[in-house]
Amino acid sequence: MPKRGVLTGGWLAVFARGPDGSLGCRWQTPPDDQWTSWLELAPAVSGDPAVCANADGRLEVFASGPDGRLAHVWQLAPGRDGGWSELEVLGPVIAGRPAVGANVDGRLEVFAVGADGLLGHAWQRRDGNGWSEWMTVGGAVSGDPAVGTLESGRLEVFAVGADGLLGHSWQLRDGGGWSEWMVVGGTASGDPAVCTNADGRLEVFAAGPGGPLGHAWQLRDARGWSQWEELGPAVWGPPTVFANADGRLDVFAADPDGVLRHGWQLRDHGGWSGWEEVGTVLRGPPALFANADGRLEVFGVNAEGVLGHAWQLRGGGGWSAWDDLGPAVSGPRVAVCRIADAGGEEPEEPEERAVRASRRRQTRVGHGASSVLTADFLVIGAGPAGITVSEGLVRAGASVILAETGGFDEDRGNGDLSQGVARGPIIKGHPSYLLDGRRRQIQGAASGWGRGWLMPFRALDFAQRPWVTESGWPLTPAELAPYEARAAATFGFDVFGAPQPEGPLLRLSYHYPPDPMLFRSTYLDLLVRPHFSPELDATAVEFDVREDRIDSVRFARSDGRELRVATDTVVLAAGGIENARLLLLHERELPSGGGMLGRCFMDHPHVMAGTVRLPDAAELGSYLQLEGPALDVLALDDSLQRDERLLGASVQLRPTVGVGPDPHGPIQCDLYVRAEQAPNPESRVALSEQVDRLGIPRPVLDWRLLDQDWESIVRTVELVASALEWWHDAEPQRWIRMDKAWPAGAAGPAESMNATWGNHHLGTTRMSDRPADGVVDRDCRVHGMTNLYVAGSSVFPTGSCANPTFTIVALAHRLVDELVGR
């Protein structure tokens, strides 16, 4: 798992150019925040320094060296006594002061303007293999850059362009480099400063035309940036900004007379304070950092060229008087960071860091074996639905506890909790079915999905179809469309286009995400957010139901301890079997139940239905490419499906050998079917008399297909085979027949040795307008409850033939909007 440097203790260290141009530093020493004498780190540098902490807590300082080229020096070990390297050249000749930031995995990245006026950067390679080559990012700029960190941990760099406009570029999510350079504000007359707000949004500051301090900030939900807004009076030189212990930003700059002043965000989003004086007259811009206890401390070079500082007083009592720290320095700018505690601290795993932070933030009461946490929202289950809902709520500023039975990786010891009773003609005697499609870990079952098969539902899938009992969604395709666009952006590809005709058939497309482990990456991004608290190894065992709401949820841990979470709203996102199981445990306490809880369990029957020989592979080339970002499959169009009264199904052409460099010529393919199952109330999840090691009844899954399901598959294959024969001179051979019900045995009928399923657990808490017809309403709220919601494919009234994850994420985005709106 990636590690990121976290200084949980330690003392401030300030870096500057000494009187003779040498690079040196001083740092605090206990007790009473005394300071060491001046320590020379490098004999001579030609520019002012920048500093940042490595992933293991070691500080690294960057500046232009004696020959003007970018150089750096670093601690050999964490801690005040760790020693320092020699000065080493890192990049080309630079103009001005560099800026440095830490990537989400802790690797440093340094930015500077080259002698050619172009903004460039270099970054630490993975596994400690030195630094990258110097590369251009952004284009021509004037002045020094500033680096901020997005809520995801990705870096964003700001600078004034050659045209005088403040611009920026940011790392792309899929690791594909950097965005194009874009203007973020108006004309700027000085270098920018940037910092992250408490809710994860960046805010950038700079002097505007004529010198007044201005700012712009990211809008919520990543919808771009605000208009540029004047914030304070005229300033001289670049500002600097840092976050107070409570997350409010505090911005410092010198006024036209050189007097250091500052303004700060007011509590409860009440705007900004007035502009107040702090300290003395400065020769250059201030530097700012937080002490280990969260109090800010500002440093600068006074009019006489002496290094000095002022600090926030304890208890919110304002600021100290300016204190000369020394020595006399030769440059106008200094750099400051926290140096690790003596002996160095081991860098924390992201999960450990989040748990530590959450336990500071949240209310925790109780002793011994039991404790209580509180948050705005409790999300149960860390699969795609739970991660998406958590990320959206945290982005909106809510506090979220995400509870997951497993850990970041799968814990086989938790497999016992997923065991149950398998009944029905399909899986009787095969209890592994209850294990194969469920994973108790971050990303849930999607951790085993391979490349990630993503496809939206078709319009017909949402419709009430007279030949499909219990069909029809309360939502229309138009209502879900904006959230499908948001889901596409989440996965990192363009919005799906409409299905396209393929002769008498229809062409559907599966898309593959650039990052198949997207939700694990998103979870790691969430760990740096101030309102997010993961609780791993936490299995939900009991809801405290009070009339029409859930007051709290009790969790059991593997070591016998318990946890209780009191929350305003519960989102159940534990999968099609576990969602039903948890609600069935409380069925008598829920205020209204129409008898559909646990019913209409569905999966996607998969069948190897036959073969086909195509005379020219090029005619259907997009259906044959097993590599790449997308794959096309065949389906019946809406009118044919209606006329034949069939369920949805897609047919994949699987080449029995790979397509060669010359796509022309014959090719043999298998016909692989992914099919929709009709809702069947007798196909259901119930509770067993058997209990697991936590004393909770195990689930009983009785999965049943209807004759309609098999007959629809057979007829669809007949129609697709006939179309291929007529339109492409294909030679199909079908292995399945109407008189051989699927499956005749555990492996399917003799004609189909590969009849199986998708391990997609659908239904059981289906969506409906009336409580008699389902479990949740159109907003995924459990009927009759005010604060209990369900996320995931268990709410699907019908299952389509598309793999469910894309629609799961679209509905999760819609649920976020509903919860935030409420």
Tab-separated table of N, CA, C and O in Angstrom, residues 644-728:
chain	number	residue	atom	x	y	z
A	644	GLU	N	-40.931	-10.466	-30.029
A	644	GLU	CA	-40.675	-11.845	-29.618
A	644	GLU	C	-40.942	-12.065	-28.130
A	644	GLU	O	-40.850	-13.188	-27.653
A	645	ARG	N	-41.217	-10.970	-27.405
A	645	ARG	CA	-41.477	-11.029	-25.965
A	645	ARG	C	-40.318	-11.722	-25.222
A	645	ARG	O	-40.502	-12.673	-24.455
A	646	LEU	N	-39.126	-11.177	-25.449
A	646	LEU	CA	-37.915	-11.777	-24.901
A	646	LEU	C	-37.307	-10.892	-23.825
A	646	LEU	O	-37.515	-9.670	-23.783
A	647	LEU	N	-36.517	-11.498	-22.982
A	647	LEU	CA	-35.700	-10.781	-22.012
A	647	LEU	C	-34.436	-10.266	-22.698
A	647	LEU	O	-34.089	-10.685	-23.811
A	648	GLY	N	-33.735	-9.385	-22.019
A	648	GLY	CA	-32.499	-8.874	-22.591
A	648	GLY	C	-31.397	-9.921	-22.600
A	648	GLY	O	-31.321	-10.782	-21.725
A	649	ALA	N	-30.533	-9.854	-23.612
A	649	ALA	CA	-29.364	-10.742	-23.697
A	649	ALA	C	-28.361	-10.122	-24.651
A	649	ALA	O	-28.732	-9.435	-25.611
A	650	SER	N	-27.101	-10.348	-24.383
A	650	SER	CA	-26.047	-9.956	-25.320
A	650	SER	C	-25.285	-11.203	-25.736
A	650	SER	O	-25.189	-12.170	-24.964
A	651	VAL	N	-24.761	-11.169	-26.948
A	651	VAL	CA	-24.013	-12.308	-27.481
A	651	VAL	C	-22.627	-11.809	-27.872
A	651	VAL	O	-22.484	-10.935	-28.726
A	652	GLN	N	-21.616	-12.377	-27.223
A	652	GLN	CA	-20.233	-12.015	-27.508
A	652	GLN	C	-19.643	-13.010	-28.502
A	652	GLN	O	-19.840	-14.224	-28.379
A	653	LEU	N	-18.908	-12.491	-29.488
A	653	LEU	CA	-18.168	-13.332	-30.441
A	653	LEU	C	-16.765	-13.520	-29.881
A	653	LEU	O	-15.943	-12.600	-29.906
A	654	ARG	N	-16.496	-14.706	-29.350
A	654	ARG	CA	-15.195	-14.971	-28.730
A	654	ARG	C	-14.323	-15.763	-29.692
A	654	ARG	O	-14.558	-16.955	-29.905
A	655	PRO	N	-13.301	-15.143	-30.290
A	655	PRO	CA	-12.432	-15.892	-31.207
A	655	PRO	C	-11.778	-17.069	-30.496
A	655	PRO	O	-11.287	-16.935	-29.369
A	656	THR	N	-11.788	-18.213	-31.137
A	656	THR	CA	-11.120	-19.377	-30.538
A	656	THR	C	-9.610	-19.259	-30.668
A	656	THR	O	-8.868	-19.920	-29.941
A	657	VAL	N	-9.124	-18.439	-31.607
A	657	VAL	CA	-7.712	-18.066	-31.712
A	657	VAL	C	-7.680	-16.560	-31.909
A	657	VAL	O	-8.657	-15.946	-32.340
A	658	GLY	N	-6.575	-15.927	-31.576
A	658	GLY	CA	-6.468	-14.485	-31.692
A	658	GLY	C	-6.541	-14.007	-33.126
A	658	GLY	O	-6.216	-14.727	-34.072
A	659	VAL	N	-6.967	-12.756	-33.286
A	659	VAL	CA	-6.999	-12.134	-34.608
A	659	VAL	C	-5.588	-11.706	-34.959
A	659	VAL	O	-4.930	-10.989	-34.207
A	660	GLY	N	-5.105	-12.136	-36.116
A	660	GLY	CA	-3.749	-11.846	-36.527
A	660	GLY	C	-3.579	-10.436	-37.045
A	660	GLY	O	-4.526	-9.644	-37.089
A	661	PRO	N	-2.352	-10.092	-37.481
A	661	PRO	CA	-2.100	-8.732	-37.988
A	661	PRO	C	-2.909	-8.408	-39.236
A	661	PRO	O	-3.246	-7.258	-39.475
A	662	ASP	N	-3.247	-9.427	-40.026
A	662	ASP	CA	-4.125	-9.219	-41.173
A	662	ASP	C	-5.522	-9.644	-40.755
A	662	ASP	O	-5.808	-10.834	-40.604
A	663	PRO	N	-6.428	-8.647	-40.545
A	663	PRO	CA	-7.748	-9.001	-40.011
A	663	PRO	C	-8.637	-9.723	-41.001
A	663	PRO	O	-9.676	-10.249	-40.628
A	664	HIS	N	-8.281	-9.730	-42.293
A	664	HIS	CA	-9.125	-10.372	-43.293
A	664	HIS	C	-8.927	-11.886	-43.263
A	664	HIS	O	-7.891	-12.395	-42.884
A	665	GLY	N	-9.969	-12.572	-43.637
A	665	GLY	CA	-9.908	-14.022	-43.648
A	665	GLY	C	-10.870	-14.618	-42.653
A	665	GLY	O	-11.416	-13.936	-41.785
A	666	PRO	N	-11.129	-15.905	-42.739
A	666	PRO	CA	-12.116	-16.558	-41.871
A	666	PRO	C	-11.619	-16.658	-40.436
A	666	PRO	O	-10.420	-16.666	-40.167
A	667	ILE	N	-12.596	-16.773	-39.544
A	667	ILE	CA	-12.257	-16.911	-38.136
A	667	ILE	C	-13.385	-17.668	-37.453
A	667	ILE	O	-14.559	-17.528	-37.798
A	668	GLN	N	-13.029	-18.518	-36.490
A	668	GLN	CA	-13.994	-19.303	-35.725
A	668	GLN	C	-14.204	-18.644	-34.363
A	668	GLN	O	-13.243	-18.269	-33.688
A	669	CYS	N	-15.467	-18.492	-33.957
A	669	CYS	CA	-15.792	-17.848	-32.676
A	669	CYS	C	-16.789	-18.690	-31.892
A	669	CYS	O	-17.649	-19.359	-32.482
A	670	ASP	N	-16.676	-18.620	-30.571
A	670	ASP	CA	-17.724	-19.131	-29.705
A	670	ASP	C	-18.793	-18.058	-29.541
A	670	ASP	O	-18.508	-16.859	-29.606
A	671	LEU	N	-20.028	-18.497	-29.319
A	671	LEU	CA	-21.137	-17.591	-29.028
A	671	LEU	C	-21.379	-17.621	-27.522
A	671	LEU	O	-21.871	-18.620	-26.981
A	672	TYR	N	-21.012	-16.542	-26.845
A	672	TYR	CA	-21.094	-16.486	-25.384
A	672	TYR	C	-22.200	-15.520	-24.999
A	672	TYR	O	-22.175	-14.340	-25.359
A	673	VAL	N	-23.192	-15.994	-24.249
A	673	VAL	CA	-24.401	-15.224	-23.943
A	673	VAL	C	-24.373	-14.761	-22.485
A	673	VAL	O	-24.086	-15.549	-21.573
A	674	ARG	N	-24.699	-13.476	-22.294
A	674	ARG	CA	-24.972	-12.921	-20.958
A	674	ARG	C	-26.428	-12.485	-20.981
A	674	ARG	O	-26.814	-11.641	-21.786
A	675	ALA	N	-27.234	-13.024	-20.076
A	675	ALA	CA	-28.679	-12.870	-20.205
A	675	ALA	C	-29.296	-12.246	-18.968
A	675	ALA	O	-28.787	-12.369	-17.842
A	676	GLU	N	-30.419	-11.598	-19.183
A	676	GLU	CA	-31.245	-11.073	-18.104
A	676	GLU	C	-32.092	-12.194	-17.516
A	676	GLU	O	-32.556	-13.084	-18.240
A	677	GLN	N	-32.300	-12.143	-16.205
A	677	GLN	CA	-33.224	-13.058	-15.533
A	677	GLN	C	-34.478	-12.290	-15.146
A	677	GLN	O	-34.400	-11.173	-14.636
A	678	ALA	N	-35.636	-12.875	-15.404
A	678	ALA	CA	-36.895	-12.237	-15.014
A	678	ALA	C	-37.047	-12.257	-13.499
A	678	ALA	O	-36.676	-13.245	-12.841
A	679	PRO	N	-37.583	-11.164	-12.895
A	679	PRO	CA	-37.829	-11.182	-11.446
A	679	PRO	C	-38.783	-12.314	-11.068
A	679	PRO	O	-39.793	-12.531	-11.727
A	680	ASN	N	-38.444	-13.033	-10.014
A	680	ASN	CA	-39.232	-14.174	-9.560
A	680	ASN	C	-39.307	-14.115	-8.042
A	680	ASN	O	-38.301	-14.331	-7.353
A	681	PRO	N	-40.467	-13.810	-7.455
A	681	PRO	CA	-40.560	-13.694	-5.999
A	681	PRO	C	-40.145	-14.959	-5.252
A	681	PRO	O	-39.780	-14.878	-4.074
A	682	GLU	N	-40.176	-16.120	-5.928
A	682	GLU	CA	-39.776	-17.361	-5.262
A	682	GLU	C	-38.257	-17.548	-5.254
A	682	GLU	O	-37.748	-18.472	-4.613
A	683	SER	N	-37.551	-16.706	-5.979
A	683	SER	CA	-36.094	-16.698	-5.941
A	683	SER	C	-35.701	-15.676	-4.880
A	683	SER	O	-35.895	-14.476	-5.060
A	684	ARG	N	-35.142	-16.139	-3.747
A	684	ARG	CA	-35.118	-15.234	-2.601
A	684	ARG	C	-33.996	-15.538	-1.618
A	684	ARG	O	-33.395	-16.617	-1.634
A	685	VAL	N	-33.761	-14.562	-0.742
A	685	VAL	CA	-32.869	-14.701	0.407
A	685	VAL	C	-33.737	-14.753	1.654
A	685	VAL	O	-34.666	-13.949	1.822
A	686	ALA	N	-33.467	-15.702	2.532
A	686	ALA	CA	-34.155	-15.814	3.819
A	686	ALA	C	-33.097	-16.041	4.895
A	686	ALA	O	-31.892	-16.053	4.618
A	687	LEU	N	-33.535	-16.224	6.134
A	687	LEU	CA	-32.620	-16.457	7.246
A	687	LEU	C	-32.668	-17.916	7.668
A	687	LEU	O	-33.730	-18.535	7.725
A	688	SER	N	-31.507	-18.459	7.980
A	688	SER	CA	-31.376	-19.847	8.411
A	688	SER	C	-31.439	-19.940	9.930
A	688	SER	O	-31.277	-18.954	10.650
A	689	GLU	N	-31.659	-21.160	10.432
A	689	GLU	CA	-31.547	-21.406	11.868
A	689	GLU	C	-30.082	-21.525	12.270
A	689	GLU	O	-29.752	-21.422	13.455
A	690	GLN	N	-29.200	-21.747	11.288
A	690	GLN	CA	-27.774	-21.773	11.573
A	690	GLN	C	-27.287	-20.344	11.838
A	690	GLN	O	-27.819	-19.382	11.285
A	691	VAL	N	-26.266	-20.213	12.690
A	691	VAL	CA	-25.708	-18.894	12.978
A	691	VAL	C	-24.211	-18.910	12.704
A	691	VAL	O	-23.565	-19.967	12.712
A	692	ASP	N	-23.659	-17.710	12.453
A	692	ASP	CA	-22.220	-17.598	12.243
A	692	ASP	C	-21.521	-17.395	13.581
A	692	ASP	O	-22.149	-17.448	14.649
A	693	ARG	N	-20.216	-17.148	13.560
A	693	ARG	CA	-19.458	-17.046	14.814
A	693	ARG	C	-19.828	-15.808	15.628
A	693	ARG	O	-19.469	-15.700	16.796
A	694	LEU	N	-20.568	-14.871	15.007
A	694	LEU	CA	-21.036	-13.701	15.733
A	694	LEU	C	-22.434	-13.913	16.304
A	694	LEU	O	-22.999	-13.013	16.921
A	695	GLY	N	-23.014	-15.111	16.049
A	695	GLY	CA	-24.339	-15.406	16.545
A	695	GLY	C	-25.461	-14.886	15.672
A	695	GLY	O	-26.620	-14.857	16.091
A	696	ILE	N	-25.163	-14.507	14.435
A	696	ILE	CA	-26.152	-13.952	13.514
A	696	ILE	C	-26.622	-15.052	12.567
A	696	ILE	O	-25.790	-15.801	12.022
A	697	PRO	N	-27.940	-15.188	12.330
A	697	PRO	CA	-28.413	-16.219	11.400
A	697	PRO	C	-27.767	-16.086	10.026
A	697	PRO	O	-27.661	-14.993	9.473
A	698	ARG	N	-27.346	-17.228	9.490
A	698	ARG	CA	-26.752	-17.233	8.162
A	698	ARG	C	-27.852	-17.043	7.110
A	698	ARG	O	-29.021	-17.364	7.348
A	699	PRO	N	-27.474	-16.555	5.914
A	699	PRO	CA	-28.480	-16.421	4.861
A	699	PRO	C	-28.782	-17.753	4.194
A	699	PRO	O	-27.918	-18.639	4.102
A	700	VAL	N	-30.009	-17.894	3.759
A	700	VAL	CA	-30.424	-19.003	2.899
A	700	VAL	C	-30.728	-18.396	1.537
A	700	VAL	O	-31.573	-17.502	1.416
A	701	LEU	N	-30.033	-18.872	0.510
A	701	LEU	CA	-30.289	-18.385	-0.842
A	701	LEU	C	-30.951	-19.491	-1.649
A	701	LEU	O	-30.361	-20.552	-1.857
A	702	ASP	N	-32.154	-19.225	-2.095
A	702	ASP	CA	-32.897	-20.154	-2.951
A	702	ASP	C	-33.037	-19.486	-4.309
A	702	ASP	O	-33.962	-18.724	-4.560
A	703	TRP	N	-32.055	-19.769	-5.191
A	703	TRP	CA	-32.029	-19.106	-6.504
A	703	TRP	C	-32.786	-19.967	-7.508
A	703	TRP	O	-32.418	-21.115	-7.746
A	704	ARG	N	-33.802	-19.392	-8.122
A	704	ARG	CA	-34.659	-20.125	-9.056
A	704	ARG	C	-34.836	-19.338	-10.343
A	704	ARG	O	-35.130	-18.142	-10.327
A	705	LEU	N	-34.684	-20.035	-11.450
A	705	LEU	CA	-35.001	-19.484	-12.760
A	705	LEU	C	-36.393	-19.938	-13.196
A	705	LEU	O	-36.903	-20.959	-12.725
A	706	LEU	N	-36.974	-19.196	-14.108
A	706	LEU	CA	-38.234	-19.568	-14.742
A	706	LEU	C	-37.967	-20.205	-16.094
A	706	LEU	O	-36.905	-19.992	-16.699
A	707	ASP	N	-38.926	-20.963	-16.615
A	707	ASP	CA	-38.795	-21.505	-17.968
A	707	ASP	C	-38.556	-20.368	-18.963
A	707	ASP	O	-37.825	-20.531	-19.946
A	708	GLN	N	-39.171	-19.213	-18.685
A	708	GLN	CA	-39.033	-18.051	-19.564
A	708	GLN	C	-37.571	-17.644	-19.736
A	708	GLN	O	-37.162	-17.227	-20.818
A	709	ASP	N	-36.776	-17.771	-18.673
A	709	ASP	CA	-35.372	-17.342	-18.743
A	709	ASP	C	-34.599	-18.170	-19.774
A	709	ASP	O	-33.870	-17.626	-20.605
A	710	TRP	N	-34.770	-19.476	-19.709
A	710	TRP	CA	-34.049	-20.350	-20.645
A	710	TRP	C	-34.594	-20.205	-22.062
A	710	TRP	O	-33.824	-20.104	-23.022
A	711	GLU	N	-35.890	-20.162	-22.198
A	711	GLU	CA	-36.497	-20.052	-23.526
A	711	GLU	C	-36.083	-18.753	-24.204
A	711	GLU	O	-35.873	-18.717	-25.427
A	712	SER	N	-35.956	-17.689	-23.442
A	712	SER	CA	-35.536	-16.412	-24.013
A	712	SER	C	-34.092	-16.482	-24.510
A	712	SER	O	-33.766	-15.934	-25.578
A	713	ILE	N	-33.227	-17.172	-23.770
A	713	ILE	CA	-31.837	-17.321	-24.217
A	713	ILE	C	-31.774	-18.102	-25.522
A	713	ILE	O	-31.101	-17.703	-26.485
A	714	VAL	N	-32.479	-19.210	-25.569
A	714	VAL	CA	-32.434	-20.061	-26.766
A	714	VAL	C	-32.942	-19.294	-27.981
A	714	VAL	O	-32.327	-19.319	-29.062
A	715	ARG	N	-34.077	-18.595	-27.839
A	715	ARG	CA	-34.643	-17.871	-28.976
A	715	ARG	C	-33.737	-16.712	-29.400
A	715	ARG	O	-33.580	-16.460	-30.606
A	716	THR	N	-33.111	-16.026	-28.449
A	716	THR	CA	-32.189	-14.936	-28.798
A	716	THR	C	-31.027	-15.463	-29.614
A	716	THR	O	-30.630	-14.860	-30.628
A	717	VAL	N	-30.469	-16.605	-29.215
A	717	VAL	CA	-29.343	-17.169	-29.960
A	717	VAL	C	-29.781	-17.571	-31.368
A	717	VAL	O	-29.048	-17.375	-32.350
A	718	GLU	N	-31.000	-18.138	-31.496
A	718	GLU	CA	-31.516	-18.476	-32.830
A	718	GLU	C	-31.565	-17.238	-33.732
A	718	GLU	O	-31.142	-17.269	-34.893
A	719	LEU	N	-32.069	-16.116	-33.185
A	719	LEU	CA	-32.221	-14.900	-33.986
A	719	LEU	C	-30.865	-14.277	-34.330
A	719	LEU	O	-30.661	-13.810	-35.459
A	720	VAL	N	-29.935	-14.280	-33.384
A	720	VAL	CA	-28.607	-13.725	-33.660
A	720	VAL	C	-27.880	-14.600	-34.680
A	720	VAL	O	-27.246	-14.091	-35.621
A	721	ALA	N	-27.959	-15.925	-34.523
A	721	ALA	CA	-27.295	-16.822	-35.469
A	721	ALA	C	-27.863	-16.646	-36.872
A	721	ALA	O	-27.106	-16.623	-37.864
A	722	SER	N	-29.168	-16.514	-36.992
A	722	SER	CA	-29.785	-16.323	-38.303
A	722	SER	C	-29.342	-15.011	-38.941
A	722	SER	O	-29.089	-14.952	-40.151
A	723	ALA	N	-29.251	-13.947	-38.130
A	723	ALA	CA	-28.806	-12.657	-38.660
A	723	ALA	C	-27.362	-12.729	-39.135
A	723	ALA	O	-27.011	-12.185	-40.196
A	724	LEU	N	-26.507	-13.401	-38.390
A	724	LEU	CA	-25.111	-13.540	-38.819
A	724	LEU	C	-25.026	-14.352	-40.111
A	724	LEU	O	-24.221	-14.065	-41.005
A	725	GLU	N	-25.851	-15.380	-40.203
A	725	GLU	CA	-25.869	-16.216	-41.408
A	725	GLU	C	-26.337	-15.418	-42.607
A	725	GLU	O	-25.757	-15.509	-43.701
A	726	TRP	N	-27.382	-14.600	-42.430
A	726	TRP	CA	-27.967	-13.857	-43.551
A	726	TRP	C	-27.093	-12.674	-43.965
A	726	TRP	O	-26.878	-12.436	-45.144
A	727	TRP	N	-26.589	-11.936	-43.011
A	727	TRP	CA	-25.891	-10.688	-43.306
A	727	TRP	C	-24.391	-10.869	-43.513
A	727	TRP	O	-23.758	-10.032	-44.163
A	728	HIS	N	-23.801	-11.906	-42.960
A	728	HIS	CA	-22.344	-12.035	-43.029
A	728	HIS	C	-21.905	-13.386	-43.584
A	728	HIS	O	-20.716	-13.732	-43.465
